[in-house]
Short mmCIF file of C-alpha atoms and ligand atoms in Angstrom, two decimals:
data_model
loop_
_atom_site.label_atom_id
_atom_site.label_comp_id
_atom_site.label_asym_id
_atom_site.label_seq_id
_atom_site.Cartn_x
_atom_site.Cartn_y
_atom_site.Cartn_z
CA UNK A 1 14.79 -85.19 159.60
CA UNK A 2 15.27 -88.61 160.90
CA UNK A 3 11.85 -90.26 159.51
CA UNK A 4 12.53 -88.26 156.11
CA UNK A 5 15.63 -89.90 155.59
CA UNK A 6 14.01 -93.76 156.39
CA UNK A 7 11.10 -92.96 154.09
CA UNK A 8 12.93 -91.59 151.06
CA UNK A 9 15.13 -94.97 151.33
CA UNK A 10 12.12 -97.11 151.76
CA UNK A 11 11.08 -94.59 148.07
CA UNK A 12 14.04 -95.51 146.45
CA UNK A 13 13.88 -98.94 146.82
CA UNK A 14 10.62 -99.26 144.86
CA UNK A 15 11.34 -98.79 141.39
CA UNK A 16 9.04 -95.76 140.43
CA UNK A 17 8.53 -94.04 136.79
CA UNK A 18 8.01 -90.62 136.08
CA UNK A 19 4.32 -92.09 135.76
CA UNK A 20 4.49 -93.49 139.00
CA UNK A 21 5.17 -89.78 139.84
CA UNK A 22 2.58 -87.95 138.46
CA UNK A 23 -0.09 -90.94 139.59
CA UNK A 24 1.25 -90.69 143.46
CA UNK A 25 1.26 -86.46 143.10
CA UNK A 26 -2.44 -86.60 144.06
CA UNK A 27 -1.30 -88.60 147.10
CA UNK A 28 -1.79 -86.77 150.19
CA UNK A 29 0.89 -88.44 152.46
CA UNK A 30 3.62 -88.45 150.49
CA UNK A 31 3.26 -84.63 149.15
CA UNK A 32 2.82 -84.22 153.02
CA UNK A 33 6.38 -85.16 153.29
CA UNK A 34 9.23 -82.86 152.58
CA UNK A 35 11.60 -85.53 150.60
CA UNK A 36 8.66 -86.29 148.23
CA UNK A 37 8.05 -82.51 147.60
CA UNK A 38 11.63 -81.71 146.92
CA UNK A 39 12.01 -84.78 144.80
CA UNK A 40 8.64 -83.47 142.68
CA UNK A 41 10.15 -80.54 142.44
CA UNK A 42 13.30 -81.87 140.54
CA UNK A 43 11.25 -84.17 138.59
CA UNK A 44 9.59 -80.23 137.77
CA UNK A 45 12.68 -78.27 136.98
CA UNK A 46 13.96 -81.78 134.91
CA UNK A 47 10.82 -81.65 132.68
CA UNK A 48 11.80 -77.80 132.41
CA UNK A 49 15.34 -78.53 131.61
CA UNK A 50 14.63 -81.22 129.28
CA UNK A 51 12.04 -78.63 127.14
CA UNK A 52 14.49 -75.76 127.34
CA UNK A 53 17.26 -78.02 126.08
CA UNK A 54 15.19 -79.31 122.62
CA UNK A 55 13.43 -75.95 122.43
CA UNK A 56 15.90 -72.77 121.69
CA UNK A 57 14.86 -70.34 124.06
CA UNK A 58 13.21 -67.94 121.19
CA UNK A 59 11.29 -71.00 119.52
CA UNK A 60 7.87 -69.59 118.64
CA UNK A 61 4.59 -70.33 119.14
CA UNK A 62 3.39 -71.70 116.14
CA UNK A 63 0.95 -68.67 114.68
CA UNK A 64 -2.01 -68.91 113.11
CA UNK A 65 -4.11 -66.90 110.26
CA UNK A 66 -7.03 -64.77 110.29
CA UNK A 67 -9.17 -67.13 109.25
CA UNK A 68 -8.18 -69.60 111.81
CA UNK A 69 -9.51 -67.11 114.33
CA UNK A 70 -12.22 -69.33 116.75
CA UNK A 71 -15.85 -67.31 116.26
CA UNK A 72 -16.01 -67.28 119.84
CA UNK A 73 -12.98 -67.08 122.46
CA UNK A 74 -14.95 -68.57 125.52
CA UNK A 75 -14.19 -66.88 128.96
CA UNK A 76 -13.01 -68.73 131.71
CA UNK A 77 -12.03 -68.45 135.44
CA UNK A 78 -13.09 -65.27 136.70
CA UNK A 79 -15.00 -63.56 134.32
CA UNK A 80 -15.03 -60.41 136.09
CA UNK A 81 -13.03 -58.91 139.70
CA UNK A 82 -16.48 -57.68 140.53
CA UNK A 83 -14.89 -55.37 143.42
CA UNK A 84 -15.86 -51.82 143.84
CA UNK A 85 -12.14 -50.70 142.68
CA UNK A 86 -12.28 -52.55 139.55
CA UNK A 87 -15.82 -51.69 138.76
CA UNK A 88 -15.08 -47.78 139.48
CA UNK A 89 -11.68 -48.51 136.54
CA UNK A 90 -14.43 -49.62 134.10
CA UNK A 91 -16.43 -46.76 134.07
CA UNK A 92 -13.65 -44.43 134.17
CA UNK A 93 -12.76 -47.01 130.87
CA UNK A 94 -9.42 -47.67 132.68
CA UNK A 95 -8.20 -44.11 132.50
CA UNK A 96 -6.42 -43.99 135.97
CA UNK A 97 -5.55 -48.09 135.78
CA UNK A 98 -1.68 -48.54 136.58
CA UNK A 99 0.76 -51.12 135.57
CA UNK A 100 3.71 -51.56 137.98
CA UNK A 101 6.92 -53.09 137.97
CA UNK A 102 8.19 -53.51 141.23
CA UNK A 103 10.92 -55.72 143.13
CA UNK A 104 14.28 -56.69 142.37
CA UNK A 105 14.29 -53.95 139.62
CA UNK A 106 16.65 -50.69 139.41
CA UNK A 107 14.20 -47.91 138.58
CA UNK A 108 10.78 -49.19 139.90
CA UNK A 109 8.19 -47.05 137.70
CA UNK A 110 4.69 -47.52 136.65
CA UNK A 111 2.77 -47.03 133.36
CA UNK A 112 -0.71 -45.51 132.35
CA UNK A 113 -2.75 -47.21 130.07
CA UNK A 114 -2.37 -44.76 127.74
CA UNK A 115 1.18 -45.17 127.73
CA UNK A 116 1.57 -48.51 127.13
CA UNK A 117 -0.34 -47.80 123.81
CA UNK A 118 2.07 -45.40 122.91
CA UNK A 119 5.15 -47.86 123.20
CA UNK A 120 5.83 -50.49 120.14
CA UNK A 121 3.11 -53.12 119.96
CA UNK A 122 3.02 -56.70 118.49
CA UNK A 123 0.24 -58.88 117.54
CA UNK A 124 -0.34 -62.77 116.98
CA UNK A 125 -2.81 -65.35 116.51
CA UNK A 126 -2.22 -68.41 118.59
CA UNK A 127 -3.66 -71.17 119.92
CA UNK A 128 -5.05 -70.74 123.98
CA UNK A 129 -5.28 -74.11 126.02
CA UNK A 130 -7.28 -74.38 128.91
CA UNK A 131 -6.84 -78.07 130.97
CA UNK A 132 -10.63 -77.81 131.18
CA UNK A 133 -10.44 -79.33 127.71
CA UNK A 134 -11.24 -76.47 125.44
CA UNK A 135 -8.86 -74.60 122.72
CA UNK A 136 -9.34 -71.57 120.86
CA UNK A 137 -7.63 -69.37 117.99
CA UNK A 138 -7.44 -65.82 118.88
CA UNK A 139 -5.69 -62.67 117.76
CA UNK A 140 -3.62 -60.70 120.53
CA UNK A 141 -2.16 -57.43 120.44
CA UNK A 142 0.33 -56.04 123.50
CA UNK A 143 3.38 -54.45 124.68
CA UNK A 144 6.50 -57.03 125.20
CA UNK A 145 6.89 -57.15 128.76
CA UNK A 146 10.79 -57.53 127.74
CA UNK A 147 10.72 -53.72 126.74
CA UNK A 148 9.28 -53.17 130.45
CA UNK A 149 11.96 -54.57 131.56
CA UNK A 150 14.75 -52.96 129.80
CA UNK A 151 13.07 -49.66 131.51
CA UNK A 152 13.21 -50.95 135.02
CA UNK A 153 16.25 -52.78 134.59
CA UNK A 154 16.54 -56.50 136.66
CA UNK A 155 18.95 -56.36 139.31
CA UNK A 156 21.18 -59.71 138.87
CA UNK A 157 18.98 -61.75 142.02
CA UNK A 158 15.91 -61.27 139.90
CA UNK A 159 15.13 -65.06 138.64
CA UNK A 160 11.59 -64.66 138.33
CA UNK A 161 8.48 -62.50 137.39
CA UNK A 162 5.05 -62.78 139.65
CA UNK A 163 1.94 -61.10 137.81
CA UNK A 164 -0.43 -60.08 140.47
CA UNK A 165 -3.75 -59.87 139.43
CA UNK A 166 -7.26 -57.84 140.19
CA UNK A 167 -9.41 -60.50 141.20
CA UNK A 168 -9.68 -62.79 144.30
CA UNK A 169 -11.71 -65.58 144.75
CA UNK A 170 -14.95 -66.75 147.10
CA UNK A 171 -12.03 -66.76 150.15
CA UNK A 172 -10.60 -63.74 149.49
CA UNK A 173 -7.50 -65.05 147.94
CA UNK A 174 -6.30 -63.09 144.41
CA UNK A 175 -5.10 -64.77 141.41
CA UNK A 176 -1.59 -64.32 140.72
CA UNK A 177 0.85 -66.15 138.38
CA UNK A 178 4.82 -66.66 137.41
CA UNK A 179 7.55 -67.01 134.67
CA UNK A 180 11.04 -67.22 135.21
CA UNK A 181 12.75 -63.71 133.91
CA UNK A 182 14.25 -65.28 130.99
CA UNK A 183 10.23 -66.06 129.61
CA UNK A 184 9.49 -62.36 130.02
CA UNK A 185 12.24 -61.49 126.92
CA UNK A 186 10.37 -63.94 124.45
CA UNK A 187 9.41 -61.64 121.93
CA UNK A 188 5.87 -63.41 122.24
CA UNK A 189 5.07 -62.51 125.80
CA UNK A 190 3.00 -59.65 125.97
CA UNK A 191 0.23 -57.87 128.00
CA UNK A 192 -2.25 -57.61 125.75
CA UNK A 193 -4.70 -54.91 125.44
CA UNK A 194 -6.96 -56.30 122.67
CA UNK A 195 -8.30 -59.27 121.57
CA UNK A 196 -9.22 -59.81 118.11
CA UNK A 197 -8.50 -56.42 116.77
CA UNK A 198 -11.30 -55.34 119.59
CA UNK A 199 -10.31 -53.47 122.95
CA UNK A 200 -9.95 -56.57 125.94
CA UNK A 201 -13.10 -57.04 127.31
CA UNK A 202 -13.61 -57.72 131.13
CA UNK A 203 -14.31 -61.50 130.66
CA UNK A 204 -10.65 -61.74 128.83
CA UNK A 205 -9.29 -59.53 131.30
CA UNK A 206 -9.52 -55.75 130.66
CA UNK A 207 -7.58 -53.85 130.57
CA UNK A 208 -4.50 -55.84 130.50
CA UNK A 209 -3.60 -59.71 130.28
CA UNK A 210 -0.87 -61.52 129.88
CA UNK A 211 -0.09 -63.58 126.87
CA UNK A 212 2.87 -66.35 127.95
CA UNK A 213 2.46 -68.47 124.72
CA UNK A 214 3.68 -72.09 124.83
CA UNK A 215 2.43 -72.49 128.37
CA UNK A 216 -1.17 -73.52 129.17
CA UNK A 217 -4.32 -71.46 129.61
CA UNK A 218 -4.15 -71.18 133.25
CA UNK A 219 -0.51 -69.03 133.09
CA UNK A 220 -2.12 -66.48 130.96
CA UNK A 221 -2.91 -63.96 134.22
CA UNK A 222 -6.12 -61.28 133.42
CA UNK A 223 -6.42 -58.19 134.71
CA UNK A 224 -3.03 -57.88 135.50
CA UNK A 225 -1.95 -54.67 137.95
CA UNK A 226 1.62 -55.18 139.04
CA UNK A 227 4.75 -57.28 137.80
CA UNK A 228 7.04 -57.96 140.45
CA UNK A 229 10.43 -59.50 140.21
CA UNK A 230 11.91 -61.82 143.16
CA UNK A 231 14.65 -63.98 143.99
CA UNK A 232 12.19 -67.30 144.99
CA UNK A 233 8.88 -67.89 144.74
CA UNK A 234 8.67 -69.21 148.15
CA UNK A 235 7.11 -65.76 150.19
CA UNK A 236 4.50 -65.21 147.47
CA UNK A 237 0.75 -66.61 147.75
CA UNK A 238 1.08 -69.77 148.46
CA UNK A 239 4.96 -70.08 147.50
CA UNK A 240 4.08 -72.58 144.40
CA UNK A 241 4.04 -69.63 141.66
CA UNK A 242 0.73 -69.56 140.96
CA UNK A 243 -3.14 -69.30 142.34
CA UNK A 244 -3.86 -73.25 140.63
CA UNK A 245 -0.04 -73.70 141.10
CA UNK A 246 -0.97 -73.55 145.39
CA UNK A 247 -3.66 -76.22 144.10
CA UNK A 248 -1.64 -78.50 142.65
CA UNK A 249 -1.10 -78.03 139.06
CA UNK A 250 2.40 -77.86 137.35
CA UNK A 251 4.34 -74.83 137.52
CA UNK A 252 5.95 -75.14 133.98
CA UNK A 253 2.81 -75.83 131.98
CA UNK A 254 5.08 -75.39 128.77
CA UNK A 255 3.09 -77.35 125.54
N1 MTE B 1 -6.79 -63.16 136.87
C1 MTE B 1 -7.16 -64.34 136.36
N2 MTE B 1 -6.49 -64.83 135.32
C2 MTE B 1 -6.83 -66.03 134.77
C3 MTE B 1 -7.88 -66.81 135.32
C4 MTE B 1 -8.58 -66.28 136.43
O1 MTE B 1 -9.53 -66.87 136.97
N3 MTE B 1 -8.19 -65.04 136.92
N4 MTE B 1 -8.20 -68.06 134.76
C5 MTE B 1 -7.16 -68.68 133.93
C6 MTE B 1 -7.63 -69.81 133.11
S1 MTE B 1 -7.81 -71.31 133.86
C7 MTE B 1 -7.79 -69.69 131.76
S2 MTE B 1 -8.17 -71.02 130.77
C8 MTE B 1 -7.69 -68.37 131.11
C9 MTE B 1 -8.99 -68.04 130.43
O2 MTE B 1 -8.86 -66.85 129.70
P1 MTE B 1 -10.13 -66.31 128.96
O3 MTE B 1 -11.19 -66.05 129.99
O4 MTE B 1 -9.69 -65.08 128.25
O5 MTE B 1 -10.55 -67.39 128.01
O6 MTE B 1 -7.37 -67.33 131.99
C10 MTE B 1 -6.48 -67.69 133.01
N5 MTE B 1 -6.13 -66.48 133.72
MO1 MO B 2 -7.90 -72.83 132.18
#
């Protein structure tokens, strides 16, 4: 477009900072136009690049001991689907609940409950961030989604994972969240079943959450129902990755 082209000269004329950026991303105009939202989205995948190429792709989470453990894991977002599905699930205690993993995958299957228990589990105690301003230390226990994957096998378009989730909000619209594939191998990125040696509870997401460590509070999906791997983020929700990602907030939230 014409009046794109004029604008983004008039932009890069100023002399703006990554500062500048983040300052102006609140701006309505300019995220309005399509040169400033492709621009914000290199600055993005830049800030991506730039952690990926200091951090070696396994680099852990720091993790914690037992006695760092917070006395109380405070709940936050939805604290609870509240729809008749989910609440039917609870007092079944999750018995029929299904994982799937759908999409650009080979063998498309699902999983019981009951069978993700049975496959190899890993726990860790790390450090949760929420942009609300509150940490806390807790103890996870899950399945690595990377052994899910080796069962459903990627097909070679797959570049990223989208964890669709149980609850929706006053509007209607569900909670969702993404990872590009290569996150879903780190051998700490689970879906957790138990928190703090204790079956999840529905606050923290029963019966299954995600745990993406080094990424903030708002990437770790609850109640998590179906994986499903696509080429581009662009046909899903809101096409930003993520329920707050559709609001505005970063789609690599790596700390
Ligand atoms: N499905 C779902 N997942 C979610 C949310 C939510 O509202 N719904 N809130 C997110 C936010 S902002 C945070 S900080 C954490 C809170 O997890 P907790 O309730 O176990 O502390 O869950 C994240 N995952
Ligand atoms: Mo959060």
């Amino acid at each position: 477009m014409k009046s794109d082209r004029i604008e983004r000269r008039r932009f890069l004329k100023g002399t703006l900072g990554a500062a500048s950026l983040v300052a102006l991303a609140g701006c309505d105009n300019l995220t309005q136009s399509s040169w400033f939202r492709s621009l914000l989205r290199k600055a993005e995948t830049l800030t991506e690049a730039a952690q990926r190429a200091v951090t070696p792709k396994d680099a852990l989470a720091k993790e914690y001991g037992e006695a760092d453990i917070s006395t109380v894991f405070p709940a936050n977002g939805n604290t609870d689907p509240g729809t008749e599905a989910y609440a039917e699930h609870l007092a079944q205690n999750f018995s029929e609940w299904t994982l799937e993993m759908v999409g650009l995958v080979k063998t498309p299957r699902s999983w019981s409950l009951a069978a993700l228990k049975e496959l190899p589990f890993r726990t860790q105690i790390t450090r949760h961030d929420c942009v609300e301003g509150w940490s806390a230390i807790g103890k996870w226990t899950g399945v690595s989604i990377g052994d899910l994957m080796h069962q459903v096998e990627p097909l070679p378009s797959a570049r990223y994972a989208v964890f669709h989730c149980a609850d929706v909000d006053d509007e209607g619209v569900a909670y969702y969240e993404s990872m590009a594939l290569a996150d879903c191998y780190h051998p700490q990125t689970i879906l957790a079943y138990e928190l703090n040696g204790k079956l999840l509870d529905v606050p923290h997401g029963a019966p299954l959450r995600l745990r993406f460590e080094r990424q903030l509070g708002y990437k770790q999906a609850k109640y998590v129902t179906r994986i499903e791997l696509v080429e581009s983020l662009a046909e899903i929700g809101g096409g930003k990755g993520g329920y707050w990602e559709d609001q505005g907030y970063e789609w690599y939230a790596g700390i």
